PDB file of C-alpha atoms in Angstrom:
ATOM      1  CA  UNK O   1      75.954  85.656 110.895  1.00 66.00           C
ATOM      2  CA  UNK O   2      78.816  84.582 108.866  1.00 63.00           C
ATOM      3  CA  UNK O   3      80.747  87.389 108.623  1.00 93.00           C
ATOM      4  CA  UNK O   4      84.470  88.721 108.350  1.00 96.00           C
ATOM      5  CA  UNK O   5      86.038  89.614 111.661  1.00 96.00           C
ATOM      6  CA  UNK O   6      88.911  92.033 112.575  1.00 96.00           C
ATOM      7  CA  UNK O   7      90.953  92.123 115.392  1.00 93.00           C
ATOM      8  CA  UNK O   8      91.748  94.518 117.274  1.00 93.00           C
ATOM      9  CA  UNK O   9      89.883  97.319 115.857  1.00 94.00           C
ATOM     10  CA  UNK O  10      92.109 100.109 117.577  1.00 96.00           C
ATOM     11  CA  UNK O  11      95.795  99.319 117.689  1.00 97.00           C
ATOM     12  CA  UNK O  12      98.422 101.731 119.011  1.00 97.00           C
ATOM     13  CA  UNK O  13     102.294 100.993 118.336  1.00 96.00           C
ATOM     14  CA  UNK O  14     105.251 102.908 118.664  1.00 96.00           C
ATOM     15  CA  UNK O  15     107.605 103.613 115.927  1.00 97.00           C
ATOM     16  CA  UNK O  16     109.737 100.674 114.813  1.00 96.00           C
ATOM     17  CA  UNK O  17     107.735  98.227 117.123  1.00 97.00           C
ATOM     18  CA  UNK O  18     106.346  95.595 115.353  1.00 96.00           C
ATOM     19  CA  UNK O  19     102.680  94.615 115.216  1.00 97.00           C
ATOM     20  CA  UNK O  20     100.447  92.061 113.678  1.00 97.00           C
ATOM     21  CA  UNK O  21      96.812  92.674 113.339  1.00 97.00           C
ATOM     22  CA  UNK O  22      94.117  89.490 112.586  1.00 97.00           C
ATOM     23  CA  UNK O  23      91.675  88.220 110.276  1.00 97.00           C
ATOM     24  CA  UNK O  24      89.268  85.516 110.979  1.00 97.00           C
ATOM     25  CA  UNK O  25      86.317  84.636 108.549  1.00 97.00           C
ATOM     26  CA  UNK O  26      83.112  82.512 108.826  1.00 95.00           C
ATOM     27  CA  UNK O  27      82.462  82.473 104.422  1.00 93.00           C
ATOM     28  CA  UNK O  28      84.876  80.048 104.182  1.00 93.00           C
ATOM     29  CA  UNK O  29      85.740  81.729 100.958  1.00 93.00           C
ATOM     30  CA  UNK O  30      88.986  81.080  98.997  1.00 92.00           C
ATOM     31  CA  UNK O  31      90.591  84.531  99.087  1.00 93.00           C
ATOM     32  CA  UNK O  32      91.284  87.053 101.515  1.00 94.00           C
ATOM     33  CA  UNK O  33      93.255  90.319 101.013  1.00 94.00           C
ATOM     34  CA  UNK O  34      94.585  93.146 103.062  1.00 96.00           C
ATOM     35  CA  UNK O  35      93.884  96.804 102.566  1.00 95.00           C
ATOM     36  CA  UNK O  36      95.599  99.858 103.490  1.00 96.00           C
ATOM     37  CA  UNK O  37      93.557 102.796 103.545  1.00 95.00           C
ATOM     38  CA  UNK O  38      94.365 106.427 104.709  1.00 94.00           C
ATOM     39  CA  UNK O  39      91.838 109.196 105.444  1.00 89.00           C
ATOM     40  CA  UNK O  40      89.885 110.479 102.396  1.00 85.00           C
ATOM     41  CA  UNK O  41      91.934 107.744 100.098  1.00 90.00           C
ATOM     42  CA  UNK O  42      90.709 104.795  98.154  1.00 91.00           C
ATOM     43  CA  UNK O  43      91.388 101.509  99.810  1.00 92.00           C
ATOM     44  CA  UNK O  44      94.783 100.151  98.326  1.00 92.00           C
ATOM     45  CA  UNK O  45      95.334  96.066  98.001  1.00 91.00           C
ATOM     46  CA  UNK O  46      98.555  95.422  99.614  1.00 94.00           C
ATOM     47  CA  UNK O  47      98.853  91.733  98.971  1.00 91.00           C
ATOM     48  CA  UNK O  48      96.107  89.126  99.042  1.00 91.00           C
ATOM     49  CA  UNK O  49      96.111  84.850  99.226  1.00 92.00           C
ATOM     50  CA  UNK O  50      94.320  82.788  96.909  1.00 91.00           C
ATOM     51  CA  UNK O  51      93.482  79.528  98.961  1.00 90.00           C
ATOM     52  CA  UNK O  52      97.427  79.104 100.106  1.00 90.00           C
ATOM     53  CA  UNK O  53      99.120  81.321  97.299  1.00 89.00           C
ATOM     54  CA  UNK O  54     100.478  84.240  98.257  1.00 90.00           C
ATOM     55  CA  UNK O  55     100.480  87.449  95.989  1.00 88.00           C
ATOM     56  CA  UNK O  56     102.171  90.613  96.558  1.00 88.00           C
ATOM     57  CA  UNK O  57     101.158  93.585  95.008  1.00 86.00           C
ATOM     58  CA  UNK O  58     104.402  95.209  93.170  1.00 83.00           C
ATOM     59  CA  UNK O  59     104.434  98.356  95.162  1.00 88.00           C
ATOM     60  CA  UNK O  60     103.613  96.638  99.008  1.00 93.00           C
ATOM     61  CA  UNK O  61     106.843  97.618 100.641  1.00 93.00           C
ATOM     62  CA  UNK O  62     108.928  94.526 102.211  1.00 93.00           C
ATOM     63  CA  UNK O  63     108.121  95.625 105.693  1.00 95.00           C
ATOM     64  CA  UNK O  64     104.519  94.028 105.267  1.00 96.00           C
ATOM     65  CA  UNK O  65     104.305  90.733 105.390  1.00 95.00           C
ATOM     66  CA  UNK O  66     101.627  88.538 105.754  1.00 96.00           C
ATOM     67  CA  UNK O  67     100.377  84.556 106.589  1.00 95.00           C
ATOM     68  CA  UNK O  68      97.616  82.737 106.170  1.00 96.00           C
ATOM     69  CA  UNK O  69      97.504  79.517 108.735  1.00 96.00           C
ATOM     70  CA  UNK O  70      94.117  78.195 107.495  1.00 95.00           C
ATOM     71  CA  UNK O  71      91.347  79.249 105.210  1.00 94.00           C
ATOM     72  CA  UNK O  72      89.721  80.987 108.294  1.00 96.00           C
ATOM     73  CA  UNK O  73      92.514  83.349 109.309  1.00 97.00           C
ATOM     74  CA  UNK O  74      95.290  85.979 108.085  1.00 97.00           C
ATOM     75  CA  UNK O  75      97.415  88.064 109.724  1.00 97.00           C
ATOM     76  CA  UNK O  76      99.448  91.166 108.584  1.00 97.00           C
ATOM     77  CA  UNK O  77     102.422  91.950 110.478  1.00 97.00           C
ATOM     78  CA  UNK O  78     104.325  95.198 110.287  1.00 97.00           C
ATOM     79  CA  UNK O  79     107.880  94.705 110.999  1.00 97.00           C
ATOM     80  CA  UNK O  80     109.234  98.065 111.884  1.00 97.00           C
ATOM     81  CA  UNK O  81     105.767 100.662 111.641  1.00 97.00           C
ATOM     82  CA  UNK O  82     106.826 104.157 110.340  1.00 96.00           C
ATOM     83  CA  UNK O  83     104.529 107.319 111.247  1.00 96.00           C
ATOM     84  CA  UNK O  84     103.652 106.677 107.367  1.00 96.00           C
ATOM     85  CA  UNK O  85     101.930 103.489 108.013  1.00 97.00           C
ATOM     86  CA  UNK O  86      98.864 105.006 110.579  1.00 97.00           C
ATOM     87  CA  UNK O  87      96.057 103.731 108.424  1.00 97.00           C
ATOM     88  CA  UNK O  88      92.972 101.702 108.384  1.00 96.00           C
ATOM     89  CA  UNK O  89      93.924  98.115 107.605  1.00 97.00           C
ATOM     90  CA  UNK O  90      91.090  96.198 106.072  1.00 96.00           C
ATOM     91  CA  UNK O  91      90.693  92.683 105.307  1.00 97.00           C
ATOM     92  CA  UNK O  92      88.287  91.172 102.517  1.00 94.00           C
ATOM     93  CA  UNK O  93      87.164  87.878 101.667  1.00 94.00           C
ATOM     94  CA  UNK O  94      85.802  86.830  97.953  1.00 91.00           C
ATOM     95  CA  UNK O  95      84.803  83.112  97.076  1.00 88.00           C
ATOM     96  CA  UNK O  96      87.062  83.731  93.322  1.00 80.00           C
ATOM     97  CA  UNK O  97      89.907  85.907  92.873  1.00 74.00           C
ATOM     98  CA  UNK O  98      89.848  89.635  92.076  1.00 60.00           C
ATOM     99  CA  UNK O  99      86.967  91.060  90.353  1.00 59.00           C
ATOM    100  CA  UNK O 100      85.013  87.490  89.502  1.00 60.00           C
ATOM    101  CA  UNK O 101      82.815  88.028  92.459  1.00 69.00           C
ATOM    102  CA  UNK O 102      82.127  90.881  95.273  1.00 84.00           C
ATOM    103  CA  UNK O 103      84.449  90.857  98.419  1.00 89.00           C
ATOM    104  CA  UNK O 104      83.253  91.062 101.836  1.00 92.00           C
ATOM    105  CA  UNK O 105      85.112  93.800 104.330  1.00 94.00           C
ATOM    106  CA  UNK O 106      85.573  93.417 108.063  1.00 95.00           C
ATOM    107  CA  UNK O 107      85.410  96.451 110.097  1.00 94.00           C
ATOM    108  CA  UNK O 108      89.135  97.287 109.580  1.00 95.00           C
ATOM    109  CA  UNK O 109      91.752  97.893 112.294  1.00 97.00           C
ATOM    110  CA  UNK O 110      92.593 101.441 112.754  1.00 96.00           C
ATOM    111  CA  UNK O 111      96.629 101.883 113.421  1.00 97.00           C
ATOM    112  CA  UNK O 112      98.267 104.634 115.229  1.00 97.00           C
ATOM    113  CA  UNK O 113     102.081 104.817 115.181  1.00 97.00           C
ATOM    114  CA  UNK O 114     103.546 107.042 117.973  1.00 96.00           C
TER     115      UNK O 114
ATOM    116  CA  UNK X   1      97.642 102.157  83.663  1.00 64.00           C
ATOM    117  CA  UNK X   2      93.852 101.545  84.944  1.00 63.00           C
ATOM    118  CA  UNK X   3      91.840 104.182  87.078  1.00 86.00           C
ATOM    119  CA  UNK X   4      88.671 105.181  88.272  1.00 92.00           C
ATOM    120  CA  UNK X   5      87.519 108.316  89.417  1.00 95.00           C
ATOM    121  CA  UNK X   6      85.105 109.652  91.325  1.00 96.00           C
ATOM    122  CA  UNK X   7      82.305 112.521  91.440  1.00 96.00           C
ATOM    123  CA  UNK X   8      81.895 114.973  92.845  1.00 97.00           C
ATOM    124  CA  UNK X   9      84.222 114.295  95.806  1.00 95.00           C
ATOM    125  CA  UNK X  10      81.593 115.528  98.646  1.00 97.00           C
ATOM    126  CA  UNK X  11      77.982 116.022  98.084  1.00 98.00           C
ATOM    127  CA  UNK X  12      75.629 117.774 100.411  1.00 97.00           C
ATOM    128  CA  UNK X  13      71.872 117.009  99.695  1.00 97.00           C
ATOM    129  CA  UNK X  14      68.429 118.074 101.825  1.00 97.00           C
ATOM    130  CA  UNK X  15      66.711 115.264 102.329  1.00 97.00           C
ATOM    131  CA  UNK X  16      64.492 114.211  99.653  1.00 96.00           C
ATOM    132  CA  UNK X  17      67.004 115.892  97.168  1.00 97.00           C
ATOM    133  CA  UNK X  18      67.772 113.405  94.503  1.00 97.00           C
ATOM    134  CA  UNK X  19      71.008 113.404  92.740  1.00 97.00           C
ATOM    135  CA  UNK X  20      73.753 110.924  91.296  1.00 98.00           C
ATOM    136  CA  UNK X  21      77.493 110.532  91.439  1.00 98.00           C
ATOM    137  CA  UNK X  22      79.647 109.419  89.096  1.00 98.00           C
ATOM    138  CA  UNK X  23      82.445 106.676  88.831  1.00 97.00           C
ATOM    139  CA  UNK X  24      84.732 106.770  85.293  1.00 95.00           C
ATOM    140  CA  UNK X  25      87.119 104.004  84.440  1.00 91.00           C
ATOM    141  CA  UNK X  26      89.513 103.445  82.043  1.00 87.00           C
ATOM    142  CA  UNK X  27      90.227  99.583  82.307  1.00 78.00           C
ATOM    143  CA  UNK X  28      89.858  98.118  79.113  1.00 75.00           C
ATOM    144  CA  UNK X  29      87.660  95.089  78.505  1.00 76.00           C
ATOM    145  CA  UNK X  30      85.780  95.597  81.654  1.00 78.00           C
ATOM    146  CA  UNK X  31      84.575  92.646  83.933  1.00 83.00           C
ATOM    147  CA  UNK X  32      82.279  94.109  86.328  1.00 89.00           C
ATOM    148  CA  UNK X  33      81.805  97.377  88.119  1.00 93.00           C
ATOM    149  CA  UNK X  34      81.155  97.007  91.982  1.00 94.00           C
ATOM    150  CA  UNK X  35      79.906 100.231  93.999  1.00 96.00           C
ATOM    151  CA  UNK X  36      80.214  99.670  97.899  1.00 96.00           C
ATOM    152  CA  UNK X  37      79.160 101.848 100.864  1.00 97.00           C
ATOM    153  CA  UNK X  38      81.287 102.809 103.451  1.00 95.00           C
ATOM    154  CA  UNK X  39      80.290 104.223 107.053  1.00 94.00           C
ATOM    155  CA  UNK X  40      82.697 106.101 109.152  1.00 90.00           C
ATOM    156  CA  UNK X  41      85.191 104.204 110.942  1.00 87.00           C
ATOM    157  CA  UNK X  42      84.002 100.936 109.077  1.00 90.00           C
ATOM    158  CA  UNK X  43      84.727  98.694 105.978  1.00 92.00           C
ATOM    159  CA  UNK X  44      83.301  98.809 102.976  1.00 93.00           C
ATOM    160  CA  UNK X  45      80.042  97.157 102.461  1.00 94.00           C
ATOM    161  CA  UNK X  46      78.721  95.823  99.161  1.00 92.00           C
ATOM    162  CA  UNK X  47      76.099  97.225  97.200  1.00 95.00           C
ATOM    163  CA  UNK X  48      75.751  96.058  93.435  1.00 92.00           C
ATOM    164  CA  UNK X  49      78.217  94.661  90.615  1.00 93.00           C
ATOM    165  CA  UNK X  50      76.870  95.794  87.044  1.00 94.00           C
ATOM    166  CA  UNK X  51      78.680  93.669  84.323  1.00 90.00           C
ATOM    167  CA  UNK X  52      77.095  95.235  81.080  1.00 90.00           C
ATOM    168  CA  UNK X  53      76.550  98.626  79.481  1.00 92.00           C
ATOM    169  CA  UNK X  54      72.848  99.190  79.929  1.00 94.00           C
ATOM    170  CA  UNK X  55      72.180  97.096  82.765  1.00 95.00           C
ATOM    171  CA  UNK X  56      70.898  98.589  85.667  1.00 97.00           C
ATOM    172  CA  UNK X  57      70.466  97.539  89.497  1.00 96.00           C
ATOM    173  CA  UNK X  58      68.309  99.079  92.383  1.00 96.00           C
ATOM    174  CA  UNK X  59      68.206  98.742  95.950  1.00 94.00           C
ATOM    175  CA  UNK X  60      65.581 100.895  98.451  1.00 94.00           C
ATOM    176  CA  UNK X  61      66.539 104.470  97.073  1.00 96.00           C
ATOM    177  CA  UNK X  62      69.644 103.469  95.094  1.00 97.00           C
ATOM    178  CA  UNK X  63      69.999 103.070  91.478  1.00 98.00           C
ATOM    179  CA  UNK X  64      73.387 101.987  89.642  1.00 98.00           C
ATOM    180  CA  UNK X  65      73.728 102.087  85.860  1.00 97.00           C
ATOM    181  CA  UNK X  66      76.816 101.182  83.355  1.00 95.00           C
ATOM    182  CA  UNK X  67      77.488 102.607  80.366  1.00 92.00           C
ATOM    183  CA  UNK X  68      80.615 101.794  78.295  1.00 87.00           C
ATOM    184  CA  UNK X  69      82.972 104.638  80.509  1.00 89.00           C
ATOM    185  CA  UNK X  70      81.300 105.331  83.540  1.00 94.00           C
ATOM    186  CA  UNK X  71      78.556 104.223  86.200  1.00 97.00           C
ATOM    187  CA  UNK X  72      76.188 106.570  87.829  1.00 98.00           C
ATOM    188  CA  UNK X  73      74.934 105.841  91.426  1.00 98.00           C
ATOM    189  CA  UNK X  74      71.450 107.518  91.490  1.00 98.00           C
ATOM    190  CA  UNK X  75      70.258 108.384  94.764  1.00 97.00           C
ATOM    191  CA  UNK X  76      65.984 109.144  94.926  1.00 97.00           C
ATOM    192  CA  UNK X  77      64.753 111.249  97.652  1.00 97.00           C
ATOM    193  CA  UNK X  78      67.861 110.444 100.079  1.00 97.00           C
ATOM    194  CA  UNK X  79      67.730 110.282 103.240  1.00 97.00           C
ATOM    195  CA  UNK X  80      70.018 110.988 106.593  1.00 97.00           C
ATOM    196  CA  UNK X  81      70.624 107.647 107.004  1.00 97.00           C
ATOM    197  CA  UNK X  82      71.965 107.346 103.448  1.00 97.00           C
ATOM    198  CA  UNK X  83      74.849 109.626 104.773  1.00 97.00           C
ATOM    199  CA  UNK X  84      78.222 107.755 103.450  1.00 97.00           C
ATOM    200  CA  UNK X  85      81.040 107.297 101.394  1.00 97.00           C
ATOM    201  CA  UNK X  86      79.982 105.423  97.991  1.00 98.00           C
ATOM    202  CA  UNK X  87      82.891 103.597  96.823  1.00 96.00           C
ATOM    203  CA  UNK X  88      83.551 101.949  92.995  1.00 95.00           C
ATOM    204  CA  UNK X  89      85.643  99.572  91.982  1.00 93.00           C
ATOM    205  CA  UNK X  90      86.611  97.805  88.495  1.00 90.00           C
ATOM    206  CA  UNK X  91      88.827  94.831  88.440  1.00 87.00           C
ATOM    207  CA  UNK X  92      92.605  95.084  87.371  1.00 81.00           C
ATOM    208  CA  UNK X  93      93.091  93.984  83.730  1.00 78.00           C
ATOM    209  CA  UNK X  94      94.833  90.869  85.378  1.00 77.00           C
ATOM    210  CA  UNK X  95      91.576  90.237  87.498  1.00 77.00           C
ATOM    211  CA  UNK X  96      93.372  89.416  90.528  1.00 77.00           C
ATOM    212  CA  UNK X  97      92.392  92.208  92.135  1.00 80.00           C
ATOM    213  CA  UNK X  98      89.815  95.349  92.484  1.00 86.00           C
ATOM    214  CA  UNK X  99      90.907  98.818  91.655  1.00 89.00           C
ATOM    215  CA  UNK X 100      89.133 101.559  94.132  1.00 92.00           C
ATOM    216  CA  UNK X 101      88.268 104.987  93.590  1.00 94.00           C
ATOM    217  CA  UNK X 102      88.539 107.605  96.231  1.00 93.00           C
ATOM    218  CA  UNK X 103      84.686 107.736  96.539  1.00 95.00           C
ATOM    219  CA  UNK X 104      82.025 110.256  97.287  1.00 97.00           C
ATOM    220  CA  UNK X 105      81.144 111.287 100.511  1.00 97.00           C
ATOM    221  CA  UNK X 106      77.788 112.117 100.676  1.00 98.00           C
ATOM    222  CA  UNK X 107      75.690 114.029 103.496  1.00 97.00           C
ATOM    223  CA  UNK X 108      71.966 114.304 103.490  1.00 97.00           C
ATOM    224  CA  UNK X 109      70.533 116.403 106.118  1.00 96.00           C
ATOM    225  CA  UNK X 110      66.964 117.139 107.384  1.00 93.00           C
TER     226      UNK X 110
END
């Protein structure tokens, strides 16, 4: 089945220790998104790629970076995680940009910062 | 500023007790409203897209409706397996991203 896969499902890192989360998709969608979701909060968009074009949300901290080496894979790098970065990180894809089509989400990676 | 507000934050129902969830939005020039279901510890799962006032979509016990200012998700005769958080989202004005509400957490007991 076509899907969005995220690894790992659970990640524990130390304060200030860089961490990378990965996402892959078999849907061949043009757009990939990274969201941050804290407990009982709405998913918050961090950035998205339309093909190779990177789009950063204005309020996304510089501590968060992303890479998309090819259509199928996208990575979220947190350079120096703080306690406030503990959250669920969701990867999503869509055929077209933004609201012109539904987004398909992966299962998420739960990040714990100790 | 574009906003999406969902109410109530939490809803407890008995099995078979029908109810409705509300999603109100302030974005102008709506280009679609999306409903998602999110189970604990999982990513959101797409349910419906509505594009114009008066439009309705149905899936099993769920029916979504849309007016010019809000959307309702009606749940008819819910079952315990309908327990989840229901999120609604609208595109931002630039059309580059979805703005999500905080969701309504539904609990259905047997």
